[in-house]
XYZ file of C-alpha atoms in Angstrom:
247
model
C -48.080 -65.269 -30.790
C -50.029 -68.479 -31.307
C -49.649 -71.212 -33.921
C -52.271 -69.801 -36.290
C -50.587 -66.378 -36.266
C -47.223 -67.935 -37.077
C -48.773 -69.927 -39.937
C -50.244 -66.721 -41.342
C -46.736 -65.228 -41.311
C -45.299 -68.290 -43.100
C -48.009 -68.025 -45.753
C -47.620 -64.280 -46.343
C -43.832 -64.141 -46.218
C -43.360 -67.092 -48.563
C -45.561 -65.419 -51.148
C -43.579 -62.194 -50.862
C -40.303 -64.122 -51.132
C -41.384 -65.859 -54.336
C -42.610 -62.581 -55.843
C -39.357 -60.769 -55.051
C -37.270 -63.666 -56.376
C -39.236 -63.756 -59.619
C -38.900 -60.001 -60.093
C -35.181 -59.972 -59.257
C -34.317 -63.027 -61.367
C -32.323 -66.010 -60.180
C -29.007 -64.517 -61.358
C -29.364 -61.504 -59.049
C -26.920 -61.067 -56.190
C -28.314 -61.099 -52.640
C -26.765 -58.112 -50.814
C -27.742 -59.398 -47.361
C -26.047 -62.765 -48.111
C -23.044 -61.720 -50.222
C -22.052 -65.268 -51.220
C -25.510 -66.037 -52.650
C -27.488 -65.390 -55.764
C -31.285 -65.624 -55.734
C -31.107 -69.226 -57.015
C -29.130 -70.187 -53.878
C -31.716 -68.500 -51.679
C -34.618 -70.304 -53.366
C -32.912 -73.696 -53.225
C -31.985 -73.290 -49.572
C -35.348 -71.994 -48.349
C -37.326 -74.421 -50.496
C -35.287 -77.312 -49.112
C -35.796 -76.094 -45.529
C -39.562 -75.852 -46.070
C -39.675 -79.454 -47.301
C -37.328 -80.590 -44.514
C -39.518 -78.988 -41.845
C -42.767 -80.353 -43.284
C -41.340 -83.882 -43.397
C -40.749 -83.952 -39.630
C -44.459 -83.296 -39.126
C -45.976 -85.411 -41.901
C -43.702 -88.407 -41.275
C -43.728 -87.993 -37.467
C -39.930 -88.011 -37.428
C -38.699 -88.075 -33.833
C -34.982 -87.665 -34.476
C -32.816 -85.347 -36.539
C -32.347 -86.014 -40.250
C -30.510 -84.052 -42.900
C -32.420 -82.044 -45.458
C -33.010 -83.302 -48.965
C -31.040 -82.660 -52.137
C -31.168 -79.281 -53.808
C -32.957 -79.244 -57.181
C -31.188 -78.848 -60.517
C -33.624 -76.128 -61.598
C -33.289 -72.453 -62.395
C -35.300 -69.442 -63.483
C -39.077 -69.577 -63.179
C -38.987 -73.381 -62.831
C -37.026 -72.897 -59.613
C -39.479 -70.248 -58.393
C -42.345 -72.649 -59.086
C -40.518 -75.414 -57.173
C -40.154 -73.046 -54.230
C -43.856 -72.127 -54.381
C -44.861 -75.809 -54.344
C -42.798 -76.574 -51.240
C -44.002 -73.435 -49.497
C -47.647 -74.267 -50.183
C -47.114 -77.813 -48.900
C -45.522 -76.472 -45.705
C -48.453 -74.120 -45.067
C -50.894 -76.988 -45.665
C -48.921 -79.272 -43.343
C -48.811 -76.729 -40.528
C -52.498 -75.913 -40.951
C -53.795 -79.487 -40.953
C -51.426 -81.158 -38.464
C -52.961 -82.303 -35.155
C -52.058 -79.858 -32.357
C -50.540 -82.739 -30.367
C -48.428 -84.136 -33.214
C -45.207 -85.689 -31.925
C -42.005 -85.020 -33.876
C -38.466 -83.732 -33.454
C -37.831 -80.096 -32.530
C -34.653 -78.378 -31.421
C -35.760 -75.366 -29.373
C -38.074 -75.158 -26.342
C -41.723 -74.629 -27.311
C -45.215 -75.444 -26.007
C -45.420 -78.231 -28.602
C -43.539 -79.506 -31.664
C -46.157 -77.898 -33.922
C -45.747 -74.574 -32.132
C -41.978 -74.875 -32.598
C -42.164 -75.569 -36.341
C -44.745 -72.863 -37.021
C -42.626 -70.274 -35.210
C -39.327 -71.478 -36.667
C -40.605 -71.418 -40.236
C -42.241 -68.024 -39.736
C -38.837 -66.607 -38.814
C -36.937 -68.619 -41.431
C -39.250 -67.434 -44.182
C -39.331 -63.808 -43.021
C -35.557 -63.468 -42.876
C -35.128 -64.999 -46.325
C -37.968 -62.867 -47.717
C -35.894 -59.877 -46.599
C -32.944 -61.412 -48.477
C -35.012 -61.819 -51.650
C -36.265 -58.248 -51.459
C -32.708 -56.988 -51.006
C -31.875 -58.651 -54.333
C -34.837 -56.995 -56.023
C -34.141 -53.601 -54.386
C -36.862 -51.052 -53.737
C -38.859 -50.588 -50.547
C -38.884 -53.736 -48.372
C -42.131 -55.111 -46.995
C -42.769 -54.193 -43.345
C -42.363 -56.497 -40.351
C -44.929 -56.275 -37.557
C -43.427 -55.149 -34.237
C -45.098 -57.923 -32.220
C -43.718 -60.548 -34.594
C -40.270 -58.916 -34.455
C -40.292 -59.111 -30.644
C -41.311 -62.772 -30.837
C -38.476 -63.390 -33.306
C -35.949 -61.652 -31.072
C -37.034 -63.949 -28.250
C -36.577 -67.042 -30.409
C -33.069 -65.888 -31.253
C -31.918 -64.809 -27.786
C -33.769 -67.288 -25.560
C -33.654 -70.171 -28.028
C -30.789 -70.287 -30.509
C -28.218 -68.494 -28.400
C -29.021 -70.422 -25.242
C -27.584 -73.520 -26.932
C -24.070 -74.839 -26.447
C -23.264 -74.220 -30.093
C -23.632 -70.431 -29.767
C -20.290 -68.800 -30.536
C -21.163 -65.456 -28.922
C -18.739 -65.722 -26.010
C -16.374 -63.529 -24.044
C -13.301 -64.437 -21.997
C -14.310 -61.679 -19.561
C -17.957 -61.569 -18.344
C -19.853 -58.773 -20.096
C -23.498 -57.712 -20.377
C -25.263 -56.751 -23.587
C -28.668 -55.066 -23.464
C -31.150 -55.349 -26.324
C -34.019 -52.806 -26.228
C -36.967 -52.423 -28.616
C -37.689 -48.708 -28.358
C -41.033 -48.680 -30.194
C -42.869 -51.216 -28.035
C -45.277 -49.869 -25.379
C -43.111 -51.091 -22.505
C -39.792 -50.664 -24.361
C -39.293 -54.431 -24.243
C -35.731 -55.316 -23.330
C -33.454 -58.296 -22.776
C -30.269 -58.661 -20.743
C -27.709 -60.943 -22.395
C -24.931 -62.120 -20.083
C -21.817 -63.076 -22.031
C -19.075 -65.337 -20.690
C -16.936 -68.245 -21.860
C -20.129 -70.356 -21.976
C -23.351 -69.927 -23.944
C -25.065 -66.535 -23.505
C -27.693 -66.374 -20.764
C -30.606 -64.070 -21.591
C -33.158 -62.674 -19.169
C -36.150 -60.514 -20.007
C -35.947 -56.950 -18.753
C -33.096 -54.875 -17.374
C -31.765 -57.532 -15.035
C -28.250 -56.079 -14.709
C -26.264 -52.978 -15.675
C -25.169 -53.225 -19.301
C -21.722 -52.702 -20.793
C -23.346 -52.081 -24.180
C -26.910 -51.469 -25.350
C -28.254 -52.006 -28.852
C -31.638 -50.397 -29.389
C -34.113 -49.238 -31.984
C -37.491 -50.122 -33.490
C -38.281 -53.815 -32.960
C -38.348 -54.691 -36.672
C -34.969 -53.090 -37.368
C -33.490 -54.595 -34.216
C -34.757 -58.043 -35.256
C -33.056 -57.759 -38.645
C -29.882 -56.386 -37.070
C -29.663 -59.318 -34.645
C -29.976 -61.604 -37.682
C -27.166 -59.549 -39.308
C -29.366 -58.203 -42.098
C -29.030 -54.531 -41.057
C -26.627 -52.493 -38.906
C -27.769 -51.944 -35.333
C -29.981 -48.830 -35.275
C -28.285 -47.428 -32.163
C -25.327 -48.596 -30.064
C -24.342 -47.075 -26.728
C -21.505 -48.123 -24.434
C -18.783 -50.563 -25.479
C -19.251 -50.974 -29.233
C -16.912 -53.982 -29.201
C -19.800 -56.056 -27.837
C -22.014 -55.101 -30.774
C -19.142 -56.021 -33.091
C -18.729 -59.344 -31.255
C -22.378 -60.144 -31.948
C -22.006 -59.410 -35.642
C -18.843 -61.520 -35.904
C -19.964 -64.556 -33.877
C -23.756 -64.877 -34.028
C -24.256 -66.748 -37.320
C -26.746 -69.570 -36.794
C -26.259 -73.257 -37.575
C -29.594 -75.081 -37.716
C -30.406 -78.345 -35.987
């Protein structure tokens, strides 16, 4: 996916998030994030949108903490979220392609990193908002889901801070069953950070598989894995250890 496609996802998903949050109400519990209510979701995602945009607009070249969370609630909080989301979309759309700023995962450019990162950030939290509202969730495109799986496996969990580790070397396979080539990834687990290769690069001790969109949400711990074969302890290890810390 290119930068413009990721920006389109940010734009669409942020609108859906705000709509679901408004319909659910800020008091509503978020089933996919049991410790949160919708107000926590809006404050977090709205802060992240502003945090991300600031790296681009201010050309920040080193890490900085996010800003303070607003003392707002109800529709005022939803409006605050909408304002930050709109500003992020505008920032991503108008930034020079060669803008220099801080990024924390490999990407063709900092702008490509931030567009992709915020597309995934906003999509996952849109799913959270819709879980609070209940009803039928909005769909996730399979190509975007595959791209998001790659960000997670080849980006986040290639870092030293990944906690998905095993004292004994094991191999986890991830397979998107609804893609034309049944896209797959081989995740080698050890006492160091996971090492992921595209394809079936080694025999697997456990395979998690299913439609790309459901697999994407399962890897982000928003749904159970659609299908697990082999040693289910590896799937359980993922669910217990794979929570992401940004930055």
